[in-house]
Amino acid sequence: MSAFLPIRIRFADGRLMQVSSICEAEKALGGRWENKEKRTFKEAARLLAAAREGGCKPEVAFQAFKRAAREQSMLQSVKRSSALKMYDELVRSLF
């Protein structure tokens, strides 16, 4: 079971990966990024390690990872499943 809604990233070498957990995000940091020296990349790596060790909230670390991927134009759009679309419609109808 994943901890977060999945995101899909495209590495600098064109390879795609779906990421939905701290463990997967850490694994993704080992892939081909355009610039691993950027501040956001280093911050994501630090926060993901801290989250794994219990020193940071996983949500904060995952957001840092998404920010780093977005900054390097790696985030890919993910089509929502039919079930998620139905859930969204149901929630909207309640309000």
JSON list of C-alpha atoms in Angstrom, two decimals:
[
{"chain": "A", "resi": 1, "resn": "MET", "atom": "CA", "xyz": [0.00, 0.00, 0.00]},
{"chain": "A", "resi": 2, "resn": "SER", "atom": "CA", "xyz": [1.37, 3.40, -0.91]},
{"chain": "A", "resi": 3, "resn": "ALA", "atom": "CA", "xyz": [1.50, 6.28, 1.50]},
{"chain": "A", "resi": 4, "resn": "PHE", "atom": "CA", "xyz": [0.86, 9.04, -1.07]},
{"chain": "A", "resi": 5, "resn": "LEU", "atom": "CA", "xyz": [-1.05, 9.52, -4.28]},
{"chain": "A", "resi": 6, "resn": "PRO", "atom": "CA", "xyz": [1.34, 8.35, -6.98]},
{"chain": "A", "resi": 7, "resn": "ILE", "atom": "CA", "xyz": [3.30, 10.78, -9.09]},
{"chain": "A", "resi": 8, "resn": "ARG", "atom": "CA", "xyz": [5.15, 9.88, -12.25]},
{"chain": "A", "resi": 9, "resn": "ILE", "atom": "CA", "xyz": [8.55, 11.29, -13.06]},
{"chain": "A", "resi": 10, "resn": "ARG", "atom": "CA", "xyz": [10.63, 11.16, -16.22]},
{"chain": "A", "resi": 11, "resn": "PHE", "atom": "CA", "xyz": [14.37, 10.97, -15.62]},
{"chain": "A", "resi": 12, "resn": "ALA", "atom": "CA", "xyz": [16.94, 12.78, -17.78]},
{"chain": "A", "resi": 13, "resn": "ASP", "atom": "CA", "xyz": [17.55, 9.51, -19.64]},
{"chain": "A", "resi": 14, "resn": "GLY", "atom": "CA", "xyz": [13.83, 9.24, -20.54]},
{"chain": "A", "resi": 15, "resn": "ARG", "atom": "CA", "xyz": [13.04, 6.42, -18.12]},
{"chain": "A", "resi": 16, "resn": "LEU", "atom": "CA", "xyz": [9.71, 6.73, -16.25]},
{"chain": "A", "resi": 17, "resn": "MET", "atom": "CA", "xyz": [9.04, 5.85, -12.63]},
{"chain": "A", "resi": 18, "resn": "GLN", "atom": "CA", "xyz": [5.94, 6.01, -10.49]},
{"chain": "A", "resi": 19, "resn": "VAL", "atom": "CA", "xyz": [6.61, 7.22, -6.95]},
{"chain": "A", "resi": 20, "resn": "SER", "atom": "CA", "xyz": [4.17, 6.90, -4.07]},
{"chain": "A", "resi": 21, "resn": "SER", "atom": "CA", "xyz": [6.28, 6.35, -0.96]},
{"chain": "A", "resi": 22, "resn": "ILE", "atom": "CA", "xyz": [9.33, 7.65, 0.86]},
{"chain": "A", "resi": 23, "resn": "CYS", "atom": "CA", "xyz": [11.25, 4.50, -0.08]},
{"chain": "A", "resi": 24, "resn": "GLU", "atom": "CA", "xyz": [10.41, 4.93, -3.78]},
{"chain": "A", "resi": 25, "resn": "ALA", "atom": "CA", "xyz": [11.29, 8.63, -3.65]},
{"chain": "A", "resi": 26, "resn": "GLU", "atom": "CA", "xyz": [14.71, 7.79, -2.19]},
{"chain": "A", "resi": 27, "resn": "LYS", "atom": "CA", "xyz": [15.22, 5.22, -4.92]},
{"chain": "A", "resi": 28, "resn": "ALA", "atom": "CA", "xyz": [14.23, 7.82, -7.53]},
{"chain": "A", "resi": 29, "resn": "LEU", "atom": "CA", "xyz": [16.93, 10.19, -6.24]},
{"chain": "A", "resi": 30, "resn": "GLY", "atom": "CA", "xyz": [19.44, 7.64, -7.52]},
{"chain": "A", "resi": 31, "resn": "GLY", "atom": "CA", "xyz": [18.12, 7.99, -11.08]},
{"chain": "A", "resi": 32, "resn": "ARG", "atom": "CA", "xyz": [19.37, 10.38, -13.77]},
{"chain": "A", "resi": 33, "resn": "TRP", "atom": "CA", "xyz": [18.50, 13.96, -12.82]},
{"chain": "A", "resi": 34, "resn": "GLU", "atom": "CA", "xyz": [19.61, 16.98, -14.81]},
{"chain": "A", "resi": 35, "resn": "ASN", "atom": "CA", "xyz": [21.30, 18.56, -11.79]},
{"chain": "A", "resi": 36, "resn": "LYS", "atom": "CA", "xyz": [21.80, 16.81, -8.46]},
{"chain": "A", "resi": 37, "resn": "GLU", "atom": "CA", "xyz": [23.60, 19.88, -7.15]},
{"chain": "A", "resi": 38, "resn": "LYS", "atom": "CA", "xyz": [20.45, 22.02, -7.00]},
{"chain": "A", "resi": 39, "resn": "ARG", "atom": "CA", "xyz": [19.39, 23.11, -3.55]},
{"chain": "A", "resi": 40, "resn": "THR", "atom": "CA", "xyz": [15.93, 21.54, -3.87]},
{"chain": "A", "resi": 41, "resn": "PHE", "atom": "CA", "xyz": [17.41, 18.15, -4.80]},
{"chain": "A", "resi": 42, "resn": "LYS", "atom": "CA", "xyz": [19.75, 18.19, -1.81]},
{"chain": "A", "resi": 43, "resn": "GLU", "atom": "CA", "xyz": [16.96, 19.31, 0.50]},
{"chain": "A", "resi": 44, "resn": "ALA", "atom": "CA", "xyz": [14.71, 16.51, -0.76]},
{"chain": "A", "resi": 45, "resn": "ALA", "atom": "CA", "xyz": [17.46, 13.95, -0.16]},
{"chain": "A", "resi": 46, "resn": "ARG", "atom": "CA", "xyz": [18.02, 15.27, 3.38]},
{"chain": "A", "resi": 47, "resn": "LEU", "atom": "CA", "xyz": [14.32, 15.30, 4.25]},
{"chain": "A", "resi": 48, "resn": "LEU", "atom": "CA", "xyz": [13.63, 11.86, 2.78]},
{"chain": "A", "resi": 49, "resn": "ALA", "atom": "CA", "xyz": [16.45, 10.39, 4.87]},
{"chain": "A", "resi": 50, "resn": "ALA", "atom": "CA", "xyz": [15.12, 12.19, 7.94]},
{"chain": "A", "resi": 51, "resn": "ALA", "atom": "CA", "xyz": [11.60, 10.88, 7.27]},
{"chain": "A", "resi": 52, "resn": "ARG", "atom": "CA", "xyz": [12.89, 7.33, 6.97]},
{"chain": "A", "resi": 53, "resn": "GLU", "atom": "CA", "xyz": [14.61, 7.72, 10.34]},
{"chain": "A", "resi": 54, "resn": "GLY", "atom": "CA", "xyz": [11.58, 9.35, 11.99]},
{"chain": "A", "resi": 55, "resn": "GLY", "atom": "CA", "xyz": [13.04, 12.85, 12.23]},
{"chain": "A", "resi": 56, "resn": "CYS", "atom": "CA", "xyz": [10.72, 14.46, 9.68]},
{"chain": "A", "resi": 57, "resn": "LYS", "atom": "CA", "xyz": [7.09, 14.08, 8.73]},
{"chain": "A", "resi": 58, "resn": "PRO", "atom": "CA", "xyz": [6.79, 11.92, 5.60]},
{"chain": "A", "resi": 59, "resn": "GLU", "atom": "CA", "xyz": [4.39, 14.45, 4.04]},
{"chain": "A", "resi": 60, "resn": "VAL", "atom": "CA", "xyz": [7.01, 17.20, 4.30]},
{"chain": "A", "resi": 61, "resn": "ALA", "atom": "CA", "xyz": [9.69, 15.00, 2.74]},
{"chain": "A", "resi": 62, "resn": "PHE", "atom": "CA", "xyz": [7.43, 13.84, -0.10]},
{"chain": "A", "resi": 63, "resn": "GLN", "atom": "CA", "xyz": [6.47, 17.44, -0.89]},
{"chain": "A", "resi": 64, "resn": "ALA", "atom": "CA", "xyz": [10.16, 18.37, -1.00]},
{"chain": "A", "resi": 65, "resn": "PHE", "atom": "CA", "xyz": [10.74, 15.51, -3.44]},
{"chain": "A", "resi": 66, "resn": "LYS", "atom": "CA", "xyz": [7.88, 16.70, -5.65]},
{"chain": "A", "resi": 67, "resn": "ARG", "atom": "CA", "xyz": [9.23, 20.26, -5.54]},
{"chain": "A", "resi": 68, "resn": "ALA", "atom": "CA", "xyz": [12.69, 19.07, -6.65]},
{"chain": "A", "resi": 69, "resn": "ALA", "atom": "CA", "xyz": [11.21, 17.00, -9.48]},
{"chain": "A", "resi": 70, "resn": "ARG", "atom": "CA", "xyz": [8.96, 19.87, -10.57]},
{"chain": "A", "resi": 71, "resn": "GLU", "atom": "CA", "xyz": [11.88, 22.31, -10.60]},
{"chain": "A", "resi": 72, "resn": "GLN", "atom": "CA", "xyz": [13.76, 20.02, -12.99]},
{"chain": "A", "resi": 73, "resn": "SER", "atom": "CA", "xyz": [10.65, 19.51, -15.17]},
{"chain": "A", "resi": 74, "resn": "MET", "atom": "CA", "xyz": [10.45, 15.82, -14.33]},
{"chain": "A", "resi": 75, "resn": "LEU", "atom": "CA", "xyz": [6.83, 15.57, -13.17]},
{"chain": "A", "resi": 76, "resn": "GLN", "atom": "CA", "xyz": [4.58, 13.89, -15.70]},
{"chain": "A", "resi": 77, "resn": "SER", "atom": "CA", "xyz": [0.81, 14.11, -15.72]},
{"chain": "A", "resi": 78, "resn": "VAL", "atom": "CA", "xyz": [-0.94, 11.06, -14.34]},
{"chain": "A", "resi": 79, "resn": "LYS", "atom": "CA", "xyz": [-4.42, 10.25, -15.58]},
{"chain": "A", "resi": 80, "resn": "ARG", "atom": "CA", "xyz": [-6.88, 9.83, -12.77]},
{"chain": "A", "resi": 81, "resn": "SER", "atom": "CA", "xyz": [-8.53, 6.45, -12.50]},
{"chain": "A", "resi": 82, "resn": "SER", "atom": "CA", "xyz": [-12.27, 6.06, -13.05]},
{"chain": "A", "resi": 83, "resn": "ALA", "atom": "CA", "xyz": [-12.70, 5.32, -9.36]},
{"chain": "A", "resi": 84, "resn": "LEU", "atom": "CA", "xyz": [-10.91, 8.52, -8.37]},
{"chain": "A", "resi": 85, "resn": "LYS", "atom": "CA", "xyz": [-13.03, 10.55, -10.79]},
{"chain": "A", "resi": 86, "resn": "MET", "atom": "CA", "xyz": [-16.21, 9.07, -9.28]},
{"chain": "A", "resi": 87, "resn": "TYR", "atom": "CA", "xyz": [-14.94, 9.81, -5.77]},
{"chain": "A", "resi": 88, "resn": "ASP", "atom": "CA", "xyz": [-14.18, 13.43, -6.73]},
{"chain": "A", "resi": 89, "resn": "GLU", "atom": "CA", "xyz": [-17.70, 13.83, -8.17]},
{"chain": "A", "resi": 90, "resn": "LEU", "atom": "CA", "xyz": [-19.23, 12.34, -5.03]},
{"chain": "A", "resi": 91, "resn": "VAL", "atom": "CA", "xyz": [-17.28, 14.69, -2.76]},
{"chain": "A", "resi": 92, "resn": "ARG", "atom": "CA", "xyz": [-18.23, 17.71, -4.87]},
{"chain": "A", "resi": 93, "resn": "SER", "atom": "CA", "xyz": [-21.90, 16.75, -4.67]},
{"chain": "A", "resi": 94, "resn": "LEU", "atom": "CA", "xyz": [-21.75, 16.77, -0.85]},
{"chain": "A", "resi": 95, "resn": "PHE", "atom": "CA", "xyz": [-20.76, 20.43, -0.69]}
]
